[in-house]
Coordinates of N, CA and C in Angstrom, one line a residue:
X146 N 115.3 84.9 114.6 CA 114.6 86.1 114.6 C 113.1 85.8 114.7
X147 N 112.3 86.7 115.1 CA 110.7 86.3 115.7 C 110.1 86.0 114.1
X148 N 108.6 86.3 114.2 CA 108.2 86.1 112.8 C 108.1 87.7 112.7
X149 N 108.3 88.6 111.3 CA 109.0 89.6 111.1 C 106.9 90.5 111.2
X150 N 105.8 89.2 111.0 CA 104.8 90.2 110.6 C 104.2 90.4 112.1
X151 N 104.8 89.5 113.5 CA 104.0 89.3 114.5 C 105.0 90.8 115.7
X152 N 106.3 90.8 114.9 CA 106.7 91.8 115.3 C 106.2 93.4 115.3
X153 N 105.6 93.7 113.9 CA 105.5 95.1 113.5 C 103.6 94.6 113.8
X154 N 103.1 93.6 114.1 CA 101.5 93.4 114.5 C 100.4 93.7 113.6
X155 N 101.2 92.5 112.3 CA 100.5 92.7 110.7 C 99.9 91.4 111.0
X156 N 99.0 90.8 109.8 CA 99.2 89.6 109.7 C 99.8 89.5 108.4
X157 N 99.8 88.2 107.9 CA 100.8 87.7 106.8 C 100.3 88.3 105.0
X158 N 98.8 88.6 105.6 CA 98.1 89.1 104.5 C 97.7 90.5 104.6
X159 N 98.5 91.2 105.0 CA 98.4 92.8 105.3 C 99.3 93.0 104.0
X160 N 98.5 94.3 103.3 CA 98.9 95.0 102.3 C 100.1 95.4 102.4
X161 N 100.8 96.2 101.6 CA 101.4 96.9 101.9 C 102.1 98.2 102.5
X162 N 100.7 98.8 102.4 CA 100.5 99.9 102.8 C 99.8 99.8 104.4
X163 N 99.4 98.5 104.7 CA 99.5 98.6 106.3 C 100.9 97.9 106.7
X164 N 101.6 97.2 106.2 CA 102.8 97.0 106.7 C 103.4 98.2 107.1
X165 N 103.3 99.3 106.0 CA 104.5 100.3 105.7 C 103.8 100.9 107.3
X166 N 102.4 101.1 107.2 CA 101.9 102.1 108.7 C 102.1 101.8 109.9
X167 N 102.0 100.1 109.8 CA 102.5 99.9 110.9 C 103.9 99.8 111.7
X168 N 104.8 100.0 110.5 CA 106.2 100.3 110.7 C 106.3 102.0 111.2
X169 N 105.5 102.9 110.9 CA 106.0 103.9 110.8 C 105.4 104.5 111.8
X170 N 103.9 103.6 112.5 CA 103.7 103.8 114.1 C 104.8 103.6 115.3
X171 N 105.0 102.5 114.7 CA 106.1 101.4 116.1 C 107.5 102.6 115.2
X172 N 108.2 102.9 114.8 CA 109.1 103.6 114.6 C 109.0 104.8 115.2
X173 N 107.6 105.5 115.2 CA 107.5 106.9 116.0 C 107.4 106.7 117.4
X174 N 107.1 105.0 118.2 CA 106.7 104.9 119.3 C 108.3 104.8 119.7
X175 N 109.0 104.1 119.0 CA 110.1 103.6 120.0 C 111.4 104.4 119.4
X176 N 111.4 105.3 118.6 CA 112.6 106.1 118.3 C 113.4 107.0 119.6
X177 N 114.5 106.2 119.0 CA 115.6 106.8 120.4 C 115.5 108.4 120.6
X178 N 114.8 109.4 119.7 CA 114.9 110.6 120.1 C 113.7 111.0 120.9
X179 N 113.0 110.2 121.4 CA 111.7 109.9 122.5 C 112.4 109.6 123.4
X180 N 113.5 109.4 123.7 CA 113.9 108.9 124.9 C 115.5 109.5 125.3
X181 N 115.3 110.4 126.7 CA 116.9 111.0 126.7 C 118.0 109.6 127.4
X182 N 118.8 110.5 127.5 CA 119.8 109.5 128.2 C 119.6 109.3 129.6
X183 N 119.0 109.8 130.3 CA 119.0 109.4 131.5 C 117.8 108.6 131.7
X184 N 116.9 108.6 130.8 CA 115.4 107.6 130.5 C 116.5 105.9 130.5
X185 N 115.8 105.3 131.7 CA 116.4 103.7 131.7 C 115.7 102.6 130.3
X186 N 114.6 103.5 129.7 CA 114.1 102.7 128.6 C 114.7 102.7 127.3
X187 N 116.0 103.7 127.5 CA 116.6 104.4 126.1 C 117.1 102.7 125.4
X188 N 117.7 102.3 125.8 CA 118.3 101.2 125.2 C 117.5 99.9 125.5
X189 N 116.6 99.9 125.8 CA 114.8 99.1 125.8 C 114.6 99.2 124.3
X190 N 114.2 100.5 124.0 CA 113.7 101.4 122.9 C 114.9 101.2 121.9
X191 N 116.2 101.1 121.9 CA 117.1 100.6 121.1 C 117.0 99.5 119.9
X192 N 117.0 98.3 120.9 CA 116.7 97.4 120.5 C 115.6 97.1 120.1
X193 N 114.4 97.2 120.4 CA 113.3 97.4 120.0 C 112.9 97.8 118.5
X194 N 113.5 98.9 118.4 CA 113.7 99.9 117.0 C 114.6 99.0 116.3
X195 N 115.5 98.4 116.3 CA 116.3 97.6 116.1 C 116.1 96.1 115.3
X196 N 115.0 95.7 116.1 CA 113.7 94.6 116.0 C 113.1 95.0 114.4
X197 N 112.7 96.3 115.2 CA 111.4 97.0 113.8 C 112.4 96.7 112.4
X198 N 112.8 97.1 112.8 CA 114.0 97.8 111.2 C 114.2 96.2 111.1
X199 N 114.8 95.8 111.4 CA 115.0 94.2 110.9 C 113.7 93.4 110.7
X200 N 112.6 93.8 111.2 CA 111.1 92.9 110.2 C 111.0 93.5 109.4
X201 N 110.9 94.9 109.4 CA 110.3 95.3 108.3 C 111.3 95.6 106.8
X202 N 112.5 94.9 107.1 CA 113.8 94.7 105.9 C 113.3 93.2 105.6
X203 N 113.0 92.3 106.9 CA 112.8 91.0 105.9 C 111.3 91.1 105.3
X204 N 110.3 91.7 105.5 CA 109.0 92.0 104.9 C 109.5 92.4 103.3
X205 N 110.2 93.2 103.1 CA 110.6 93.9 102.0 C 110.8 93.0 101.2
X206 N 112.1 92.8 102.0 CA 113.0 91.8 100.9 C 112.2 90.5 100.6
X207 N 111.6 89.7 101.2 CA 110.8 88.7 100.7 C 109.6 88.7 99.9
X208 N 109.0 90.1 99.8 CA 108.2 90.0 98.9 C 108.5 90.7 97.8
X209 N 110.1 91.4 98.3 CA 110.4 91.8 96.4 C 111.3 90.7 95.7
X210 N 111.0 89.4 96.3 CA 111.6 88.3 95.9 C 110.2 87.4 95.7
X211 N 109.3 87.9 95.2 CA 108.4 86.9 94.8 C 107.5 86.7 95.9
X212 N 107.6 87.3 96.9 CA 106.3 86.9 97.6 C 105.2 87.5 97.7
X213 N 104.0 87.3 98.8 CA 102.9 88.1 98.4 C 103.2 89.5 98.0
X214 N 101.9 89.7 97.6 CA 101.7 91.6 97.4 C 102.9 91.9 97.1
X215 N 103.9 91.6 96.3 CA 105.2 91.9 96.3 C 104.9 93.2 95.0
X216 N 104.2 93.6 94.1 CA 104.0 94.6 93.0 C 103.2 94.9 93.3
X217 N 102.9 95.4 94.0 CA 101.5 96.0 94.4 C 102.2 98.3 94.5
X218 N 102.9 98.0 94.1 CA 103.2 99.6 94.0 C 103.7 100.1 95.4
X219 N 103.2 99.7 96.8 CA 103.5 100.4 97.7 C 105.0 100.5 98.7
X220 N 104.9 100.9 99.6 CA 106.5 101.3 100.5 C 107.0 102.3 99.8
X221 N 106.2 103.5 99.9 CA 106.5 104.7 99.3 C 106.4 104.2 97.7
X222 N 106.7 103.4 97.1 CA 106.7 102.6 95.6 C 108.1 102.5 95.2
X223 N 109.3 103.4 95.6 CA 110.1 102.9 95.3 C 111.5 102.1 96.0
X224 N 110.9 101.6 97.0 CA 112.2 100.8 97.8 C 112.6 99.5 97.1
X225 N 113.8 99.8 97.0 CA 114.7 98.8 95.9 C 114.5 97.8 96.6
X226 N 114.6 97.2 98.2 CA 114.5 96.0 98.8 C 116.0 96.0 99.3
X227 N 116.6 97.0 99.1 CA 117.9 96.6 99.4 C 118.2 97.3 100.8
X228 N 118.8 97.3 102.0 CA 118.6 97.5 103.5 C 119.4 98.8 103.4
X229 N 120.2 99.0 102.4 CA 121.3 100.8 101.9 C 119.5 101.9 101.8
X230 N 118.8 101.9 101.4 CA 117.5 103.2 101.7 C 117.2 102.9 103.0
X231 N 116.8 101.8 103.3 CA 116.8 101.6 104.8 C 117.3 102.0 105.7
X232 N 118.4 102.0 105.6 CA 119.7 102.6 106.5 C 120.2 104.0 106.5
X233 N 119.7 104.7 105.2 CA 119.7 106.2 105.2 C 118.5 106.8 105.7
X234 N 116.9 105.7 105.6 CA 116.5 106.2 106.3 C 116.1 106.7 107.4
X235 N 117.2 105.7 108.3 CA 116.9 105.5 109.8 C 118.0 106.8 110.2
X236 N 119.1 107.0 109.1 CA 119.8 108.3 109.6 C 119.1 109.5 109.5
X237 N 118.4 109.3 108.6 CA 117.3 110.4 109.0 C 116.2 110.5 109.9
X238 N 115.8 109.6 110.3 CA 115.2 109.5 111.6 C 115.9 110.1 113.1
X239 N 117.0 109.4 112.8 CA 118.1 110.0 113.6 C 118.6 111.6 114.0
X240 N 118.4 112.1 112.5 CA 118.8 113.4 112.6 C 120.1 113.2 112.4
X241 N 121.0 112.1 111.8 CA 122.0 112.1 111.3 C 121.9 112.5 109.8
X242 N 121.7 113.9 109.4 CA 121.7 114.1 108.0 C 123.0 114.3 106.9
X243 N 123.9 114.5 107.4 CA 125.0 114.9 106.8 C 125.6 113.1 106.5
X244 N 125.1 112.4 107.5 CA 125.8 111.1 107.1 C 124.9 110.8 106.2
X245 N 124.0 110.4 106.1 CA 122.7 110.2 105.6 C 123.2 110.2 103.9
X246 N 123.3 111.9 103.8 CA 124.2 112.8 102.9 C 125.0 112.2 101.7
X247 N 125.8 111.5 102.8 CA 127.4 110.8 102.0 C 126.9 109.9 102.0
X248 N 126.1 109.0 102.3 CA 125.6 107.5 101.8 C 125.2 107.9 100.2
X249 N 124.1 108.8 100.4 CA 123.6 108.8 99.4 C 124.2 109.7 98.4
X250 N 124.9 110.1 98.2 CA 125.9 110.9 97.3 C 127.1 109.9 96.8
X251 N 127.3 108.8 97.5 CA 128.1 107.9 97.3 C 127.1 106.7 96.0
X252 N 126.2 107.0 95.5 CA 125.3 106.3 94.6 C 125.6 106.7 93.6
X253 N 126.2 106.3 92.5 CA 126.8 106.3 90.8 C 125.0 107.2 90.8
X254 N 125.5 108.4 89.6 CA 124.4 108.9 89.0 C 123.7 108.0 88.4
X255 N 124.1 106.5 87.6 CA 123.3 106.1 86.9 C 122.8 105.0 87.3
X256 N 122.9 104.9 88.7 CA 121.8 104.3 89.4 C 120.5 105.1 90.6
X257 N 120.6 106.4 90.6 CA 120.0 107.2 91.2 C 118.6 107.3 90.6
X258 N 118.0 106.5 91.5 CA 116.1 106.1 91.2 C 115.4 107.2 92.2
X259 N 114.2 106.8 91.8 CA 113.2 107.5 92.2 C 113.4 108.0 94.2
X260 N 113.6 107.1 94.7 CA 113.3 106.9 96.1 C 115.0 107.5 96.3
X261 N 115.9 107.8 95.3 CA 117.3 108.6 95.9 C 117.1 109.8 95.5
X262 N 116.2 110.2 94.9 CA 116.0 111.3 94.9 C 114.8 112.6 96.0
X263 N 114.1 111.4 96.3 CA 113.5 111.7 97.4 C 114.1 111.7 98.5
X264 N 114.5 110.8 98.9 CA 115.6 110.8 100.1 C 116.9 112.0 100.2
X265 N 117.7 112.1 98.8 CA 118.1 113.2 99.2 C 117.3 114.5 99.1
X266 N 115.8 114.9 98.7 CA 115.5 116.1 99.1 C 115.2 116.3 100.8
X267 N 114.9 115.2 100.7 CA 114.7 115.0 102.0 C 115.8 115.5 103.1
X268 N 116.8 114.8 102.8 CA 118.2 115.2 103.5 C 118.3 116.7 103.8
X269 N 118.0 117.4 102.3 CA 118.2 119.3 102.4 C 117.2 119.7 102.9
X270 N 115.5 119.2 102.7 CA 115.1 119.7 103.8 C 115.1 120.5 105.1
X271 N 115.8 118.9 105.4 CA 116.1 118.7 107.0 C 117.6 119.8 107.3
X272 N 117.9 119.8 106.4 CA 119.1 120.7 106.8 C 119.4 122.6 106.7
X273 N 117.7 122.5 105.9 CA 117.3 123.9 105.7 C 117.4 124.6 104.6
X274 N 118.0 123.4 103.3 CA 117.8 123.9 101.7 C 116.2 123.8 101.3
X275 N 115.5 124.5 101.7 CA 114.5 124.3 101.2 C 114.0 124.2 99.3
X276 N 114.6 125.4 99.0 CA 114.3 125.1 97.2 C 114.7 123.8 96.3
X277 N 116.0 123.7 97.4 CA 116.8 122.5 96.7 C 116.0 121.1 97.0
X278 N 115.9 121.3 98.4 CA 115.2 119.7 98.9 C 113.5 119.4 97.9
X279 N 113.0 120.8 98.1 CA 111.8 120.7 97.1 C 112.2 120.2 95.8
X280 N 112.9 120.6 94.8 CA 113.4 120.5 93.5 C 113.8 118.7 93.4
X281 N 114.1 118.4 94.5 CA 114.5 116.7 94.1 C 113.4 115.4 94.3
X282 N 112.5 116.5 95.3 CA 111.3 115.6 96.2 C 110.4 115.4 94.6
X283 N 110.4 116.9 93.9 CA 109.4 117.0 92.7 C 110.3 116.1 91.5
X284 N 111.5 115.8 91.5 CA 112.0 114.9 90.7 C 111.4 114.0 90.5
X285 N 111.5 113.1 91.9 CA 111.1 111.9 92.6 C 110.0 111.8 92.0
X286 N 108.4 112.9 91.8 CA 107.9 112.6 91.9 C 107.1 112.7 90.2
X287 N 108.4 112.9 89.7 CA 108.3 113.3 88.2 C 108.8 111.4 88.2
X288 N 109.3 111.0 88.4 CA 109.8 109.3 88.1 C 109.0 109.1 88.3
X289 N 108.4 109.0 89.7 CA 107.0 107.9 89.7 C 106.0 108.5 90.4
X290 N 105.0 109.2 89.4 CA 103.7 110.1 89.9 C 103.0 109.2 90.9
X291 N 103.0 107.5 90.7 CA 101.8 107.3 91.5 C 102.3 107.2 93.0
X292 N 103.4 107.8 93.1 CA 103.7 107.6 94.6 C 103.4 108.3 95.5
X293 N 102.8 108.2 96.4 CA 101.7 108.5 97.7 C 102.6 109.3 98.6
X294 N 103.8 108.5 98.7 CA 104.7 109.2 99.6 C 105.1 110.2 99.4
X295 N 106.3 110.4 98.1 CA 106.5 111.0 97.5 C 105.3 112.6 97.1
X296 N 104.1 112.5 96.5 CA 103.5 113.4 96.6 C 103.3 114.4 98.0
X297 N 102.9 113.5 98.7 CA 102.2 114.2 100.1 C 103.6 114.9 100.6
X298 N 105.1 114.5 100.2 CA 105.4 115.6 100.7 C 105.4 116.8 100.1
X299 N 105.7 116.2 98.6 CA 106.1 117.1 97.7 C 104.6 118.7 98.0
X300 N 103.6 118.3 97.9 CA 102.5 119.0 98.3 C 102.7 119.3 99.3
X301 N 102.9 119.1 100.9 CA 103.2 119.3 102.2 C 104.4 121.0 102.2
X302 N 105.7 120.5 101.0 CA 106.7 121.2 100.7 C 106.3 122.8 100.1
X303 N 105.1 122.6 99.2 CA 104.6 123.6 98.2 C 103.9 124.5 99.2
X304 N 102.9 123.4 100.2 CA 102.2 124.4 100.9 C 103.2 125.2 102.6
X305 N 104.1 125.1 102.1 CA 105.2 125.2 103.2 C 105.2 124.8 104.6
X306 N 104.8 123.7 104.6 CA 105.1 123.0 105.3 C 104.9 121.6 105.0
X307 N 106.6 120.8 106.3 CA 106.6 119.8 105.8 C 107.5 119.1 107.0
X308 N 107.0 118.0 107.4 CA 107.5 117.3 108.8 C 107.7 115.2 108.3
X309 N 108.6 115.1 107.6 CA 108.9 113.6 107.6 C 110.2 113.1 108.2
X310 N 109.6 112.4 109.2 CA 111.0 112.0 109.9 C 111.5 113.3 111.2
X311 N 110.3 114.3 111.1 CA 110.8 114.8 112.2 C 110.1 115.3 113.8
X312 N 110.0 114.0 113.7 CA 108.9 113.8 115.2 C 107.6 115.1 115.3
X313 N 107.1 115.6 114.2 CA 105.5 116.7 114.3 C 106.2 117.6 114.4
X314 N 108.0 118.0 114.0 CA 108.3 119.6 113.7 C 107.6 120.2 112.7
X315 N 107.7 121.5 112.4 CA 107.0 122.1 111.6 C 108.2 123.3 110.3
X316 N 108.5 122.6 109.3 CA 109.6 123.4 108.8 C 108.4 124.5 107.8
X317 N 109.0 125.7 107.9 CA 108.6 126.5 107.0 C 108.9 127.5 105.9
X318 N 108.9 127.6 104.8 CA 109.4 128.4 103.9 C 110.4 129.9 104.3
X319 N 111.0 130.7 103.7 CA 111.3 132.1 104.1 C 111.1 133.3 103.3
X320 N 110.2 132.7 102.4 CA 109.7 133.2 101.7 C 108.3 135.0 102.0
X321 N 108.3 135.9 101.0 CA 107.8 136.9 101.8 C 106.0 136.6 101.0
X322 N 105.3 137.2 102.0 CA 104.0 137.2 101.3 C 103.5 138.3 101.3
X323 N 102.4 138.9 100.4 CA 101.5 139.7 100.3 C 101.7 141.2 101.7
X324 N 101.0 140.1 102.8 CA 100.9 141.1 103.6 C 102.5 141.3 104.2
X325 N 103.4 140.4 104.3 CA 104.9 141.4 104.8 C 105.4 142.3 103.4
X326 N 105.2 142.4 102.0 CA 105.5 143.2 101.3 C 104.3 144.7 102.0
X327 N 103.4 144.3 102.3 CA 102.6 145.7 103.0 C 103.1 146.4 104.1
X328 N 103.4 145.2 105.0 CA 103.7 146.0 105.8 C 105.0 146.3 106.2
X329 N 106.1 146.3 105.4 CA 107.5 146.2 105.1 C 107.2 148.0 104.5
X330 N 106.2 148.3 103.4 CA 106.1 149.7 102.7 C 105.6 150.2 104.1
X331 N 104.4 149.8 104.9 CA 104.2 151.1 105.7 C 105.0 151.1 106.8
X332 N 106.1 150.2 107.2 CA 106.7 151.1 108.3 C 107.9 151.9 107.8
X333 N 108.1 151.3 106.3 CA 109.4 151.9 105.9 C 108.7 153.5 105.4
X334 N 107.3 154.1 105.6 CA 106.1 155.1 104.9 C 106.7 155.3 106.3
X335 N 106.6 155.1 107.5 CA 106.2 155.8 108.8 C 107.9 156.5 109.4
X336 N 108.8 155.2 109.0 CA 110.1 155.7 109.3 C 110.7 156.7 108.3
X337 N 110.2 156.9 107.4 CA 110.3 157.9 106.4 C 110.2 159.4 106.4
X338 N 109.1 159.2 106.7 CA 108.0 160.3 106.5 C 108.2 161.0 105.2
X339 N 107.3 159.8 104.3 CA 107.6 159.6 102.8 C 106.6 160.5 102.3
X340 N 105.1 160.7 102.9 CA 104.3 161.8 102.9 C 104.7 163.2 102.0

């Protein structure tokens, strides 16, 4: 395999939080849903993405085995090091949520940490439970406040909107506000003729 920091275009002494960004550029550049099937780059872009995900697993794992910056809090703060979050969260990248789902539903309660709780709000999310997916994100974020990741969605969620992992979509609440409770009374005042 290449060297894992020359692949994602770190050097060896990049934080962790430029590791994580540089992963999460080259992941938005070369994700297979950028590319249809009749694009001859689709399986270019395969492999590629393929690449990513395998440096930035051995980045992980080596430095939660004692190597540099290895405590330094960051990669969202709670990636166990183990390639199972990894792999759920490339099904979400995917838009494979429902699989995503059963991976992570298949985790004994009493090992369900910080980052499975985020991952599955995340999962409902994406699948349009919005109170639910909120409620696990703010779990997540009840384990470990100083997480960056974690917050920004959880905030992103509150202010109803919220786009991780979904190429700059825009998901939004269904919630009613101020002005549709107004204007819900004056047409239901005009169909009335409540007068």
């Amino acid at each position: 395999m290449k060297n894992p920091y020359t692949v994602l275009g770190v050097s060896e002494n990049a934080t962790e939080e430029e590791v994580k960004k540089a992963y999460r550029n080259l992941a938005k550049k070369y994700h297979p849903d950028n590319f249809d099937d009749s694009n001859p780059l689709k399986d270019l872009a395969a492999e590629k993405m393929r690449e990513i995900n395998a440096a930035y697993d051995s980045i992980r794992n080596k430095r939660s085995d004692g190597g540099s910056n290895s405590n330094s809090g960051n990669y969202g703060g709670s990636y166990s090091g183990s390639s199972e979050y990894n792999r759920i969260r490339t099904l979400i990248t995917q838009g494979r949520y429902t699989e995503a789902g059963r991976y992570l539903d298949m985790k004994p309660i009493s090992e369900r940490n910080a980052e499975w709780f985020f991952l599955k709000g995340t999962v409902l999310v994406k699948k349009g439970y919005l109170l639910d997916g909120t409620d696990y994100i703010r779990r997540a974020c009840d384990m470990e406040p100083d997480n960056a990741e974690y917050r920004n969605a959880y905030s992103m969620l509150t202010r109803n909107v919220y786009s991780p992992y979904s190429g700059g979509r825009t998901v939004h609440s269904t919630g009613c506000s101020g002005c549709d409770i107004c204007m819900g009374l004056m047409c239901m005042e005009l169909c009335c003729n409540c007068r």
